[in-house]
Coordinates of C-alpha atoms in Angstrom, one line a residue:
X5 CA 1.1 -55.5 25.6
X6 CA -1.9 -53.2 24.9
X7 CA -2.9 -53.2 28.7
X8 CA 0.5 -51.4 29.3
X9 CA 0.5 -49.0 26.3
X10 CA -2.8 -47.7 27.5
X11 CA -1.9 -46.4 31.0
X12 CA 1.5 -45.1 29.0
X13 CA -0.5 -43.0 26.6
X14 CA -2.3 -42.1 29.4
X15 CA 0.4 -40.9 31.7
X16 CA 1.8 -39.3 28.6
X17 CA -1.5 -37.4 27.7
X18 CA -1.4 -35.7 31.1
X19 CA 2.1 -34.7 31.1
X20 CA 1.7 -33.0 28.0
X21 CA 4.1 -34.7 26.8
X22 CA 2.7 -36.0 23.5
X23 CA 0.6 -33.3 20.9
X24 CA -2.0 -35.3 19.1
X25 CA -5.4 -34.8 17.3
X26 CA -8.2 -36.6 18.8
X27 CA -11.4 -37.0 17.0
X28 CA -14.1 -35.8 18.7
X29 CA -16.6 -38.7 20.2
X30 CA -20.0 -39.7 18.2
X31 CA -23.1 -38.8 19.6
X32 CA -22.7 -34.6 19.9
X33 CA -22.2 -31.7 17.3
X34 CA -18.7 -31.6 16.3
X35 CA -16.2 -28.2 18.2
X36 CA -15.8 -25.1 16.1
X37 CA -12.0 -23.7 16.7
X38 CA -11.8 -23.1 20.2
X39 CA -12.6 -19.5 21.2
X40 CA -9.8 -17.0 21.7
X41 CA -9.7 -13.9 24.0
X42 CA -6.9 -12.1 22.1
X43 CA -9.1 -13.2 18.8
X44 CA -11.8 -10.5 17.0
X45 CA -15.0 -12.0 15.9
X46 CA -17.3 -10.8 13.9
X47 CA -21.4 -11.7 14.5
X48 CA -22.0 -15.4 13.3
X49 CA -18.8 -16.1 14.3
X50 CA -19.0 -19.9 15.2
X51 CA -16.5 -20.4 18.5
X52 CA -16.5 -23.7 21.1
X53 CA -15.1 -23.4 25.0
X54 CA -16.6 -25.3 27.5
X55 CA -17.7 -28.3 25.9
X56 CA -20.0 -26.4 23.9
X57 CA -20.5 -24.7 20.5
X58 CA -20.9 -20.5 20.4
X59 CA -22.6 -18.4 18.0
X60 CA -21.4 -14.4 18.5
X61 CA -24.5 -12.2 18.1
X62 CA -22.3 -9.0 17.3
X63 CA -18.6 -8.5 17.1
X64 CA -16.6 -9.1 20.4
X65 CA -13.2 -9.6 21.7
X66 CA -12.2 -10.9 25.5
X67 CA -15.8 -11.5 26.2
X68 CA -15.9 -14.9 27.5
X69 CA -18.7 -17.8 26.2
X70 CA -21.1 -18.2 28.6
X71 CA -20.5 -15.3 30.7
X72 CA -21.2 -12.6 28.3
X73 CA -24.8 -12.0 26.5
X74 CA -23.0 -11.4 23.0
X75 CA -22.6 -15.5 22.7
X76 CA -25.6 -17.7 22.3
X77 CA -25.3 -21.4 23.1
X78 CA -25.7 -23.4 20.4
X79 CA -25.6 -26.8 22.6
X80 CA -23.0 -29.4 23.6
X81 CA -20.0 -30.2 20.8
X82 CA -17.5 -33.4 21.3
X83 CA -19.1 -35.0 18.4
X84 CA -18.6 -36.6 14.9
X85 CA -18.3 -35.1 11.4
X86 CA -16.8 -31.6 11.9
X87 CA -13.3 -32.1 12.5
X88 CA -11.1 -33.0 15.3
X89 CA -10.9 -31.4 18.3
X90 CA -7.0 -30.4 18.9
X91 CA -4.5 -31.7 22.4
X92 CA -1.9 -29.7 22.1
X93 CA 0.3 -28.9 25.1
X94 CA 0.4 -25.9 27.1
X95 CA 3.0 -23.7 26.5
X96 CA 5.7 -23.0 29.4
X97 CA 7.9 -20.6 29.0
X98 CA 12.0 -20.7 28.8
X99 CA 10.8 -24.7 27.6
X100 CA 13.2 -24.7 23.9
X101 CA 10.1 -25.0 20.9
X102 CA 11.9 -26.1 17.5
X103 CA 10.1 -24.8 14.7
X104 CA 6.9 -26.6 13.8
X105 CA 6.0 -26.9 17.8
X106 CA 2.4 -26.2 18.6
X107 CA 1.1 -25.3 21.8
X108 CA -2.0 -24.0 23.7
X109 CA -1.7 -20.4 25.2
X110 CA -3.1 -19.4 28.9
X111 CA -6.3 -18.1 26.8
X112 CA -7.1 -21.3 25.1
X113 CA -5.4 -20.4 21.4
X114 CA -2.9 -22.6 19.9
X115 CA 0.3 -21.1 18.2
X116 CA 2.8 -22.3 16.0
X117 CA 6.6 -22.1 16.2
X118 CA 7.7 -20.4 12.9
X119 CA 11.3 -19.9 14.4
X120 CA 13.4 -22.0 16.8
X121 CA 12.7 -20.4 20.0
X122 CA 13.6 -20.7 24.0
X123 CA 10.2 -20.6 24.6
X124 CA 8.7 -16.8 24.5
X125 CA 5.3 -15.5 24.8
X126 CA 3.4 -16.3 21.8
X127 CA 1.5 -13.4 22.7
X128 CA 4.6 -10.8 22.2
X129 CA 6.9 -12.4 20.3
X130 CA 4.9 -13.0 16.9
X131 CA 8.6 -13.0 14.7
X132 CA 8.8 -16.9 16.7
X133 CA 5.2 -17.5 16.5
X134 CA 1.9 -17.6 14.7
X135 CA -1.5 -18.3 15.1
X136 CA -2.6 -22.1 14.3
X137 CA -6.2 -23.0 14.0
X138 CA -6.9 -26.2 15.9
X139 CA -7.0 -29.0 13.4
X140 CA -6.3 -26.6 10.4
X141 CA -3.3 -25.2 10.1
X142 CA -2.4 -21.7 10.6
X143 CA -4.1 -18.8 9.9
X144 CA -1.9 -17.8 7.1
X145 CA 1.3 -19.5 6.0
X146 CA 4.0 -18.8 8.2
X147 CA 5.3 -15.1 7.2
X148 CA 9.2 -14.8 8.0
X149 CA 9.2 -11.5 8.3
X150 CA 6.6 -11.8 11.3
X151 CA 4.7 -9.1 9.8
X152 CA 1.0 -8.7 10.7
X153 CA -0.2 -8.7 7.3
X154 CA -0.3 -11.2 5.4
X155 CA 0.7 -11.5 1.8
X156 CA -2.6 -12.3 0.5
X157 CA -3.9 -9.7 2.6
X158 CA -1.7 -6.7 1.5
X159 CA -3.3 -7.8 -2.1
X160 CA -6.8 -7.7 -1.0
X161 CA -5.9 -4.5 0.4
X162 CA -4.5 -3.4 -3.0
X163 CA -5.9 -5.1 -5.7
X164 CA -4.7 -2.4 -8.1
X165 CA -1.1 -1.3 -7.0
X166 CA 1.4 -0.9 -9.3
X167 CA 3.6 -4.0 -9.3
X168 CA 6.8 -1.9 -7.9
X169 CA 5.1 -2.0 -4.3
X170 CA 6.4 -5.7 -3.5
X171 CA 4.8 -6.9 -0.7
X172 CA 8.8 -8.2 -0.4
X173 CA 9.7 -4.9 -0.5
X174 CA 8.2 -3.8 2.5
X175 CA 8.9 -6.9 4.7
X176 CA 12.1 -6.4 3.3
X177 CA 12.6 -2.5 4.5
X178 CA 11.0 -3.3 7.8
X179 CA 14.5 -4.8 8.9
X180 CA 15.5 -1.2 9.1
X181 CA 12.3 -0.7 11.9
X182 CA 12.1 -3.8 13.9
X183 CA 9.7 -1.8 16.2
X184 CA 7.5 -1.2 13.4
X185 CA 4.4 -2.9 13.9
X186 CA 6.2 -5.3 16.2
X187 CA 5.4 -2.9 19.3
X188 CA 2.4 -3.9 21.9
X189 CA -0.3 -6.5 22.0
X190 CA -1.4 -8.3 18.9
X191 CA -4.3 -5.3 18.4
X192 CA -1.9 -2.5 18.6
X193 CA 0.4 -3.9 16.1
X194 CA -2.5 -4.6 13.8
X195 CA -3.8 -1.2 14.2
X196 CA -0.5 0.3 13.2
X197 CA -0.3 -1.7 9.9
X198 CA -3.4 -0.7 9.3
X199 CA -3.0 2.8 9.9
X200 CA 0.6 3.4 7.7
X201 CA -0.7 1.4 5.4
X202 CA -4.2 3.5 5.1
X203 CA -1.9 6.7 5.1
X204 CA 0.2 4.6 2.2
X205 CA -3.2 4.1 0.3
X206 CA -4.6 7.7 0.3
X207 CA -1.2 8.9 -0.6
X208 CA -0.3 7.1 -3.7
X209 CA -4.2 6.2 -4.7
X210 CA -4.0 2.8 -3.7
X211 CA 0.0 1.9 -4.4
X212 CA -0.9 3.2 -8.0
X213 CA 2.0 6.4 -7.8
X214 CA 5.4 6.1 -7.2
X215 CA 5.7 9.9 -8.1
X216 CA 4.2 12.5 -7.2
X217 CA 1.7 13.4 -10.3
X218 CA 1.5 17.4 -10.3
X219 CA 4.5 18.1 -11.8
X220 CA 4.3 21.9 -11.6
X221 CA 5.1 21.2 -8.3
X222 CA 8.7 19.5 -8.8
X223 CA 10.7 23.1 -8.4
X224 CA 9.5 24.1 -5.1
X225 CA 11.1 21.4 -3.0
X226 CA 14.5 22.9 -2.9
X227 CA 15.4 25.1 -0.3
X228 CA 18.3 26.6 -1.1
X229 CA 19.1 28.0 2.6
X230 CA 20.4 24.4 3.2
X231 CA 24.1 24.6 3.1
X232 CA 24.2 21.5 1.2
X233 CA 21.7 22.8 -1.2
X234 CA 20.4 20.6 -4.1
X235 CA 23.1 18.7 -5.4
X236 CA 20.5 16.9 -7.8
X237 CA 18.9 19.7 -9.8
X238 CA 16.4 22.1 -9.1
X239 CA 13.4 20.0 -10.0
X240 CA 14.5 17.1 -8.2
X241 CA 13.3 16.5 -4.9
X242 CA 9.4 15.9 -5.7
X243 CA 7.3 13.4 -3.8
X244 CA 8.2 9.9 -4.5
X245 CA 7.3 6.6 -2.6
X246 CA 4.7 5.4 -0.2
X247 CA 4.8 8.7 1.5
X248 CA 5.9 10.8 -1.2
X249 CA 8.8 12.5 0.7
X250 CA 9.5 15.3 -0.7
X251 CA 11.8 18.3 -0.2
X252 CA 15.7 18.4 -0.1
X253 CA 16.2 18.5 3.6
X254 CA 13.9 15.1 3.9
X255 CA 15.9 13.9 1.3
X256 CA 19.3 14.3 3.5
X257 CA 17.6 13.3 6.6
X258 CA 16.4 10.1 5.6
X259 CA 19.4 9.2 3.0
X260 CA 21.4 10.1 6.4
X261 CA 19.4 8.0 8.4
X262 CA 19.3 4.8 6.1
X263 CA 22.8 5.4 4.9
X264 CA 21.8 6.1 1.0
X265 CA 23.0 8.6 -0.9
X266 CA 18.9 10.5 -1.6
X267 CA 20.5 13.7 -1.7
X268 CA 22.6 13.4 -4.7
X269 CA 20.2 10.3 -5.9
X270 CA 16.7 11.5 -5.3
X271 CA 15.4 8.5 -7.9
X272 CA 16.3 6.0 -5.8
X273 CA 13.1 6.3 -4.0
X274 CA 11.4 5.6 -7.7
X275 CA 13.6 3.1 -8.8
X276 CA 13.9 0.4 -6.2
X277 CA 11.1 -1.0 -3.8
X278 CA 12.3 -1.1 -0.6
X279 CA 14.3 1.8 -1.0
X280 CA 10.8 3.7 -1.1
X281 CA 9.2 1.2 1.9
X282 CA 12.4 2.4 3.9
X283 CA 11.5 6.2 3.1
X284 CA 8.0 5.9 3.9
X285 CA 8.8 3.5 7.4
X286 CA 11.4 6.4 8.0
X287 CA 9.1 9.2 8.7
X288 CA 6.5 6.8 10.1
X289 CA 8.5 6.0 12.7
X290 CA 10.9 9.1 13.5
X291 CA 9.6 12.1 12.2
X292 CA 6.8 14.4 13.7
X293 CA 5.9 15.9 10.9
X294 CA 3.4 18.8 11.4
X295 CA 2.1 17.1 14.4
X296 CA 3.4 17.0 17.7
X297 CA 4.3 13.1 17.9
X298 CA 5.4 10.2 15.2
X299 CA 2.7 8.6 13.5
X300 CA 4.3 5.3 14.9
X301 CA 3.5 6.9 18.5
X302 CA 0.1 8.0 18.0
X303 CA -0.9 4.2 17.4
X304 CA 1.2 2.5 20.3
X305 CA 0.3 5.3 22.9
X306 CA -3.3 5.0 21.6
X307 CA -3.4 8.4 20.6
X308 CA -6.0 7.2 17.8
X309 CA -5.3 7.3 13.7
X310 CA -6.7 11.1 13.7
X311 CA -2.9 11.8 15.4
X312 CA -1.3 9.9 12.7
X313 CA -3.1 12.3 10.0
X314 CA -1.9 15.5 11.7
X315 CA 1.8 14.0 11.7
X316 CA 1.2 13.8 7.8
X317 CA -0.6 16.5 6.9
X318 CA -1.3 18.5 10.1
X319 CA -3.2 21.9 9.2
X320 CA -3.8 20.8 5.5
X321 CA -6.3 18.6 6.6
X322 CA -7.0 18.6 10.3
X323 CA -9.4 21.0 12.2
X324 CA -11.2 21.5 9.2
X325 CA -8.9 22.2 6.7
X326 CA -10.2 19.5 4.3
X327 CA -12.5 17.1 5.8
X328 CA -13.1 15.0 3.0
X329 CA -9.3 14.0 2.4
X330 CA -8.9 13.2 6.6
X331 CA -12.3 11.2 5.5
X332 CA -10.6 9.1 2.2
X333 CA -8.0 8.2 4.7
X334 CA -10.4 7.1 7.7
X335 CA -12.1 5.0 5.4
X336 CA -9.3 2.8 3.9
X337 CA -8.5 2.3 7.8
X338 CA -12.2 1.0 8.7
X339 CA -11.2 -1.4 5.5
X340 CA -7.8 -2.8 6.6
X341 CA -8.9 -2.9 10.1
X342 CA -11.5 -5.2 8.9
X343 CA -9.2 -7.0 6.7
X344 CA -6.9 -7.6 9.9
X345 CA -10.0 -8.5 11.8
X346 CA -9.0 -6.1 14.7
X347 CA -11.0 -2.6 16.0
X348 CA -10.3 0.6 14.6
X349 CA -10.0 1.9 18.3
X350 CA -11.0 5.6 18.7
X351 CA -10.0 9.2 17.8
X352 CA -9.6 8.6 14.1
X353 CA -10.2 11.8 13.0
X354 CA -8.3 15.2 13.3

């Protein structure tokens, strides 16, 4: 019986038929994960491709082991003690994946099914799949919403917001904006969470103002040459939300847009989370602004996070107009890009 179960597992093994773990043999260092191309590593990142363990000397991205000076070898791997070494099968696309279904991409990364899928690019379509470190698990628990940012994440990012910025609420009011950080390669989608989210930071002082705090500045936002005018009051169209919209006329656009009533009820934007997350996503990812492009644009045409500024603010901060605030919000990017693990890419100032 076991002489003909061998050449079976075999057979099956080379098919790629049957996903197993498979301890690594005695005698060599143990594999770190297997190295990635689409993955960012920082120096002393430990990686393993080739039949060999990888130390990175500086970060790096798509620079292969062994071919690239930023990787030093640190010797043969196969071996005891560190963990299993992973045998997943390749992935093929249009092949049906049920949820749970691990694979190994054309780059060497393994991936999770997190939906039921008829077999799409892990690459692209990260609402189906996630990133699964061989022999660990994945990266982070499996996120419904497919967003890039992780729960635990967003909290590192805002370890003092005000509780009425769910992380819930914003995975929540991305359903209004499926191409909201859902747009490009795995980079580009991280850089754009980054980037609204920076934008979100500077503007509320870290998810710590749902209002806008200068209140002498509450009767200006009503411009009366609308012809709907300001059905709410006066007073009533100050900055609320991630964003802080502001002004009657944004008020109708985006309660048009959404299909809220925000002119007559300004204070939903104050009074329920993803009402506010929708607001902000809303002129993220349709209006110019001052600028000349959305914010959402500038990231996924690589137009750098300086562009997304000058959609914001324009004047009031770019080409010199106040340095140190385009700085405060180039700064919290550097820190969620490094949070996300992914290059800030260029241009980021105005």
């Amino acid at each position: 019986m076991q002489r003909l179960l061998a050449p079976l597992l075999a057979l099956l093994l080379a098919a790629g038929a049957l996903a197993m773990v498979v301890p690594a043999a005695a005698g060599a260092a143990a594999c770190a994960t297997p190295w990635s191309a689409s993955a960012v590593y920082n120096g002393g990142a430990a990686v393993s491709h080739n039949g060999h363990n990888w130390s990175a000397k500086w970060w790096t991205q798509n620079e292969t082991p062994g071919g690239a000076a930023v990787w030093a070898d640190q010797g043969t791997c196969g071996g005891g003690g560190g963990g299993p070494t992973c045998n997943y099968p390749d992935w093929v696309a249009g092949r049906n994946y049920p949820a749970g279904s691990i694979v190994r991409y054309t780059d060497g990364a393994h991936y999770i099914a997190v939906h039921e899928n008829p077999g799409y690019d892990p690459v692209i379509s990260h609402w189906y799949w996630d990133p699964y470190t061989c022999g660990g698990g994945p990266t982070d628990p499996p996120d419904p919403s497919g967003f890039v940012v992780s729960e635990a994440q967003f909290n590192q990012m805002f370890p003092s917001r005000n509780s009425f910025y769910t992380y819930s609420g914003l995975t929540t009011a991305m359903s209004a904006f499926p191409a909201f950080a859902k747009t490009g390669g795995d980079t580009i989608r991280k850089q754009e969470a980054a980037a609204f989210l920076a934008n979100v930071n500077h503007e509320t002082g870290g998810l710590v103002h749902i209002v806008e705090q200068n209140t002498a500045n509450y009767p200006h936002y009503c411009d009366r040459s609308q012809s709907y005018g300001c059905p709410a009051g006066q007073a009533a169209y100050y900055g609320r939300g991630p964003i802080q919209l502001s002004w009657n006329f944004n008020y109708k656009a985006a309660g048009d847009a959404l299909g809220l009533p925000l002119l007559t009820n300004p204070w939903l934007v104050q009074q329920d989370a993803a009402v506010a997350w929708k607001t902000a996503l809303w002129y993220w990812m349709t209006q110019n602004g001052p600028g000349t492009m959305t914010a959402h644009n500038a990231m996924v045409g690589s137009r750098g996070f300086g562009e997304t500024i000058r959609s914001i603010n324009g004047s009031l901060e770019c080409n010199g107009g106040n340095p140190g605030q385009v700085q405060s919000r180039v700064n919290a990017y550097q820190r969620f890009t490094q949070i996300l693990g992914v290059s800030p890419g260029g241009n980021l100032t105005c």
